XYZ file of C-alpha atoms in Angstrom:
377
model
C 100.413 92.843 106.505
C 97.158 91.720 107.958
C 94.679 94.728 108.140
C 94.162 96.633 111.237
C 91.004 95.313 111.830
C 92.107 92.428 112.340
C 93.987 94.029 115.738
C 91.028 95.068 116.791
C 90.141 91.593 119.046
C 93.059 91.773 121.108
C 93.000 95.628 121.090
C 89.745 95.220 122.413
C 91.009 92.800 125.314
C 94.039 94.727 125.854
C 92.004 97.905 127.109
C 89.744 95.295 129.107
C 92.056 94.176 131.098
C 93.917 97.625 131.407
C 90.812 99.285 132.461
C 89.052 96.288 134.914
C 92.850 95.398 137.115
C 93.786 99.977 137.342
C 90.413 100.199 138.097
C 90.912 97.767 141.046
C 93.823 100.137 142.066
C 91.890 102.876 141.975
C 89.565 101.457 143.305
C 91.533 100.851 146.705
C 93.310 104.877 146.924
C 89.875 105.932 146.547
C 87.727 104.046 149.047
C 87.288 107.237 151.550
C 85.178 109.036 148.226
C 84.519 106.705 145.559
C 81.589 104.078 145.263
C 83.220 100.258 145.211
C 83.549 98.092 141.867
C 80.585 96.312 141.025
C 79.008 94.352 138.778
C 77.295 96.847 137.353
C 80.517 98.850 137.240
C 81.875 95.741 135.482
C 79.605 95.869 133.044
C 80.093 98.938 132.382
C 84.365 99.019 132.236
C 83.608 96.078 129.665
C 81.424 98.120 127.586
C 83.764 100.143 126.369
C 86.536 97.974 125.375
C 83.959 95.505 123.873
C 82.435 98.432 121.378
C 85.932 98.793 120.118
C 86.013 95.580 118.769
C 83.831 97.208 115.944
C 85.186 100.751 116.493
C 86.749 100.187 113.025
C 83.561 99.584 110.399
C 81.584 101.297 113.120
C 82.975 104.459 113.791
C 80.760 107.278 115.111
C 78.219 104.703 116.696
C 80.730 102.248 118.406
C 82.682 106.067 119.532
C 79.078 107.019 120.943
C 78.774 103.837 123.787
C 81.916 104.045 124.463
C 81.474 107.845 126.101
C 77.416 106.522 126.865
C 79.082 103.778 129.323
C 81.845 105.811 130.727
C 79.256 108.780 131.525
C 77.514 106.191 133.127
C 80.360 105.031 134.936
C 81.580 108.370 136.150
C 78.142 109.668 136.700
C 77.315 106.691 139.206
C 80.377 107.492 141.362
C 82.457 104.569 141.030
C 86.709 104.753 140.932
C 87.999 107.240 138.433
C 90.864 106.752 136.062
C 91.731 104.262 134.225
C 88.130 104.162 132.617
C 89.108 107.394 130.448
C 91.148 105.217 128.424
C 89.035 103.891 126.079
C 87.225 107.191 125.097
C 90.482 108.539 124.156
C 91.285 106.077 122.190
C 88.085 106.430 120.535
C 88.050 110.434 119.829
C 91.726 109.918 118.705
C 91.054 107.030 115.781
C 87.896 109.530 114.940
C 90.139 112.243 114.379
C 92.715 110.189 112.038
C 89.892 108.386 109.780
C 89.197 111.510 108.879
C 86.448 111.900 110.866
C 86.921 115.748 112.580
C 83.414 117.761 113.231
C 82.083 114.013 115.102
C 85.082 114.013 117.109
C 85.214 117.270 117.990
C 81.177 116.896 118.353
C 81.280 114.136 120.903
C 84.423 115.711 122.328
C 82.551 118.846 123.260
C 79.435 116.281 125.008
C 82.329 114.537 126.634
C 83.445 118.298 128.413
C 79.945 119.434 129.459
C 79.042 116.110 130.637
C 82.425 116.013 132.796
C 81.936 119.614 134.128
C 78.751 119.408 134.755
C 78.816 116.271 137.144
C 81.824 118.540 138.761
C 79.132 120.451 139.673
C 75.627 118.759 139.681
C 76.650 114.876 140.451
C 79.458 115.419 143.228
C 79.484 116.141 146.550
C 82.075 118.601 146.795
C 82.304 122.092 144.916
C 84.827 120.996 142.505
C 86.989 124.302 141.837
C 87.792 126.024 138.433
C 91.542 124.216 138.675
C 89.308 120.730 138.341
C 87.302 122.736 135.129
C 90.366 123.894 133.534
C 91.670 120.444 133.898
C 89.482 118.573 132.354
C 89.589 120.971 129.645
C 92.747 120.817 129.061
C 93.719 117.367 128.831
C 90.163 117.018 126.342
C 92.443 120.112 124.074
C 95.081 118.087 124.213
C 93.944 114.761 123.561
C 92.092 116.184 120.584
C 95.381 117.998 118.951
C 97.986 115.605 119.314
C 95.065 113.865 117.447
C 95.098 117.019 114.619
C 99.134 117.166 114.353
C 99.518 113.306 113.988
C 96.587 113.613 111.413
C 98.179 116.449 109.854
C 101.651 114.554 110.138
C 99.991 111.387 108.769
C 98.566 113.195 105.302
C 101.886 115.143 104.406
C 103.272 111.729 104.711
C 100.341 109.875 102.484
C 101.738 112.864 100.063
C 104.327 112.820 99.653
C 104.156 109.054 98.917
C 101.767 110.279 96.251
C 104.365 112.365 95.032
C 106.293 110.223 95.216
C 104.439 107.374 93.002
C 103.588 109.827 90.701
C 107.339 111.239 89.729
C 108.573 107.241 90.136
C 105.550 106.916 87.669
C 106.393 109.731 85.251
C 110.548 108.432 85.263
C 108.807 105.257 84.145
C 106.652 106.870 81.128
C 110.125 108.849 80.182
C 112.233 105.617 80.079
C 109.377 103.984 78.735
C 109.599 106.394 75.416
C 113.392 106.366 75.045
C 113.363 102.902 75.348
C 111.041 103.070 71.805
C 112.339 105.707 70.277
C 115.942 103.627 70.492
C 114.344 100.703 69.887
C 112.897 102.641 66.683
C 115.967 103.874 65.572
C 117.583 100.608 66.454
C 115.547 98.838 63.733
C 114.711 101.342 61.421
C 118.891 101.889 60.796
C 119.815 97.657 60.630
C 116.222 96.606 58.683
C 117.014 98.821 56.073
C 120.847 98.228 56.034
C 119.496 94.826 55.882
C 117.050 95.691 52.924
C 119.683 97.488 50.624
C 122.808 94.732 50.926
C 120.015 91.961 50.311
C 119.178 93.743 47.049
C 122.645 94.295 46.422
C 123.785 90.646 46.490
C 120.835 89.695 45.033
C 121.992 91.968 42.397
C 125.236 90.624 42.264
C 125.528 86.961 43.198
C 125.780 85.965 39.743
C 128.184 88.274 38.018
C 130.023 89.715 41.177
C 129.793 87.160 44.355
C 132.601 88.476 46.335
C 130.933 91.932 46.562
C 127.912 90.029 47.161
C 129.580 88.004 49.437
C 130.375 91.271 51.427
C 127.000 92.559 51.420
C 125.844 88.885 53.221
C 128.323 89.118 55.835
C 127.243 92.977 56.371
C 123.563 91.649 56.952
C 124.947 89.223 59.234
C 126.550 91.895 61.475
C 123.653 94.127 61.308
C 120.993 91.097 62.391
C 123.194 90.178 64.732
C 123.336 93.510 66.556
C 119.736 94.619 65.745
C 118.783 91.031 67.898
C 121.091 92.100 70.925
C 119.515 95.693 71.108
C 116.818 93.755 70.867
C 117.238 91.369 73.386
C 118.294 94.038 76.024
C 115.065 96.252 75.516
C 112.700 92.910 76.158
C 114.636 92.129 79.128
C 114.115 95.653 81.007
C 110.992 95.204 80.298
C 110.527 91.838 81.903
C 112.706 91.957 84.444
C 113.827 95.064 85.382
C 117.245 94.472 84.644
C 119.593 96.677 83.803
C 120.508 97.692 79.643
C 123.761 96.970 79.033
C 125.900 100.643 77.994
C 123.986 102.226 75.005
C 125.978 102.928 72.138
C 127.624 106.081 71.755
C 130.487 107.603 69.726
C 133.023 105.602 70.894
C 131.212 103.237 68.164
C 130.647 105.726 65.036
C 133.789 103.752 63.786
C 132.254 100.102 64.058
C 128.682 101.904 63.243
C 130.361 103.526 59.950
C 132.344 100.115 58.818
C 129.286 98.375 58.111
C 126.137 100.878 57.161
C 128.130 99.248 53.408
C 128.916 102.859 52.728
C 132.366 104.403 52.374
C 132.146 107.090 55.292
C 135.151 108.551 56.682
C 134.787 110.105 60.228
C 136.828 113.000 61.706
C 136.809 114.800 64.482
C 138.071 117.684 65.815
C 139.183 118.199 69.952
C 136.989 114.779 70.884
C 136.314 114.168 74.847
C 134.219 112.204 76.656
C 130.973 113.617 76.163
C 127.751 113.223 79.006
C 125.961 109.969 78.593
C 122.496 112.170 76.800
C 124.626 113.737 74.912
C 126.954 111.020 73.772
C 123.604 109.109 72.989
C 121.816 111.536 70.950
C 124.649 112.282 68.499
C 124.878 108.918 67.911
C 121.895 108.446 66.746
C 121.653 111.404 64.751
C 124.477 110.239 62.656
C 122.541 106.411 62.737
C 119.401 107.236 60.726
C 121.374 110.060 58.981
C 123.321 107.024 57.397
C 120.337 105.239 57.451
C 118.784 107.628 55.018
C 121.607 108.003 52.992
C 121.728 104.158 52.698
C 118.203 104.038 51.413
C 117.819 107.187 49.701
C 121.657 107.991 48.285
C 123.073 104.341 47.667
C 127.287 105.092 46.461
C 127.267 107.771 48.200
C 130.208 108.749 50.158
C 129.473 110.197 53.407
C 131.642 112.938 55.813
C 130.524 112.627 59.211
C 132.393 115.512 61.124
C 132.101 116.126 64.847
C 133.474 119.307 66.575
C 133.583 118.773 70.355
C 133.071 122.835 71.680
C 134.193 124.473 74.945
C 129.968 124.132 75.064
C 128.775 122.714 72.420
C 128.844 119.727 69.696
C 128.696 120.645 66.135
C 127.975 117.562 64.820
C 127.498 117.094 60.259
C 126.863 114.552 58.362
C 126.930 115.225 54.295
C 126.837 112.663 51.225
C 127.686 113.502 47.788
C 124.441 111.769 46.434
C 123.828 108.910 45.055
C 125.248 106.951 42.215
C 122.781 104.358 41.860
C 119.295 103.543 41.885
C 118.080 103.915 45.274
C 116.178 100.677 46.265
C 114.288 102.034 49.322
C 113.449 105.941 48.134
C 109.703 104.621 48.812
C 109.516 102.101 52.079
C 110.887 105.228 54.271
C 108.626 106.121 57.281
C 109.152 109.880 57.180
C 109.658 109.690 60.877
C 113.798 110.169 60.067
C 114.371 113.699 60.004
C 111.422 114.747 62.719
C 112.789 112.335 64.826
C 116.218 113.711 64.382
C 114.814 116.978 65.539
C 112.718 115.515 68.819
C 116.818 114.724 70.150
C 118.506 117.926 69.719
C 115.846 119.487 70.182
C 115.683 117.759 74.022
C 118.818 119.041 74.664
C 117.869 122.581 73.626
C 120.195 122.539 69.954
C 119.064 122.705 66.697
C 118.933 120.638 63.758
C 118.914 121.716 60.253
C 118.960 119.126 57.307
C 118.027 119.757 53.614
C 120.457 119.481 49.787
C 123.724 120.478 49.912
C 125.354 120.582 46.645
C 124.527 116.934 45.016
C 123.971 114.997 48.121
C 122.247 116.095 51.223
C 123.771 117.377 54.623
C 121.831 117.138 58.692
C 123.817 119.300 60.718
C 123.367 119.807 64.700
C 124.443 121.771 66.773
C 123.807 120.481 70.322
C 125.047 121.604 74.060
C 127.181 119.509 76.023
C 126.196 120.936 80.005
C 128.067 122.168 82.054
C 130.198 119.895 84.592
C 129.757 120.029 88.092
C 131.998 122.168 90.558
C 133.924 120.085 92.623
C 133.433 119.976 96.257
C 136.123 122.917 97.845
C 137.962 120.731 100.476
C 137.684 122.592 104.208
C 141.220 123.500 105.731
C 142.710 121.028 107.644
């Protein structure tokens, strides 16, 4: 996109042609009352447009040149009319460029000069109508310029607000992706570690069970690579993400986590995406913690779909073998789950339950929007 300063020579040329050509027509209609155009008149008609060429770089000095040329042309009794095109442009531009004090000062000086010319430089008394007409024209130019400036400033503010909102949304999306990535990596890497340790331990004495552990590692590694590829595509290309994991994949998650998991549902129904995703990640993190700290435990996942909230509970029976990852956790599992629940306005509790551990959360379900009533026909 070309800068506005690159159009300045074109603007100066257009204004110069307009003032010279139209002033010749004005001279024909004012032969009896005004002096004919001569070399000095043409020089003054061209001085203003010439100053417009550098107007954006030298706002106030070029405006003074334009107005001075106009004052001289007027006081020398040359044909009036088109010569006021350049002064109108410079006063308008001064306001739009934020130089309001200079614009209003020059406008006031212009008004005084023209009123003085009407009473001192003209052979005939101009009358009150002449003074009001000049005052009204100058005020109209300035007021219109102010209104246009206000509209432009408001649009600029709206654009800045929209850009700020876009940056905020992008930041929130990056945080969401980072949290999603953390949960996926924590779950799958922990699962891979546990199953790899199991396979190494059983590969000589129980190769069939070791083979099952290796198959679980293959599945988990494939999923984590897919999730990583999806997030990287978003960061690199802005491509749409593949469907986010939700409660419809709980059975798949339970089947490959290497634990004895029972999933129980009551009143299952579709959920808003944010609730569905948060519930899945809480269950996923809970199973990751069981795999780390209570290998061999039996786990029960209970999902109760209420009218206004989803109640989920993940309960395990406690470890039956020595944990292989108890010292390798990040310590962010339970706080991360609480953050997800709090973001939706729901509580989450985690603590011992009998010989095992229990995580329970209640996630509010936003009400569905009311359908738009149809108009009677």
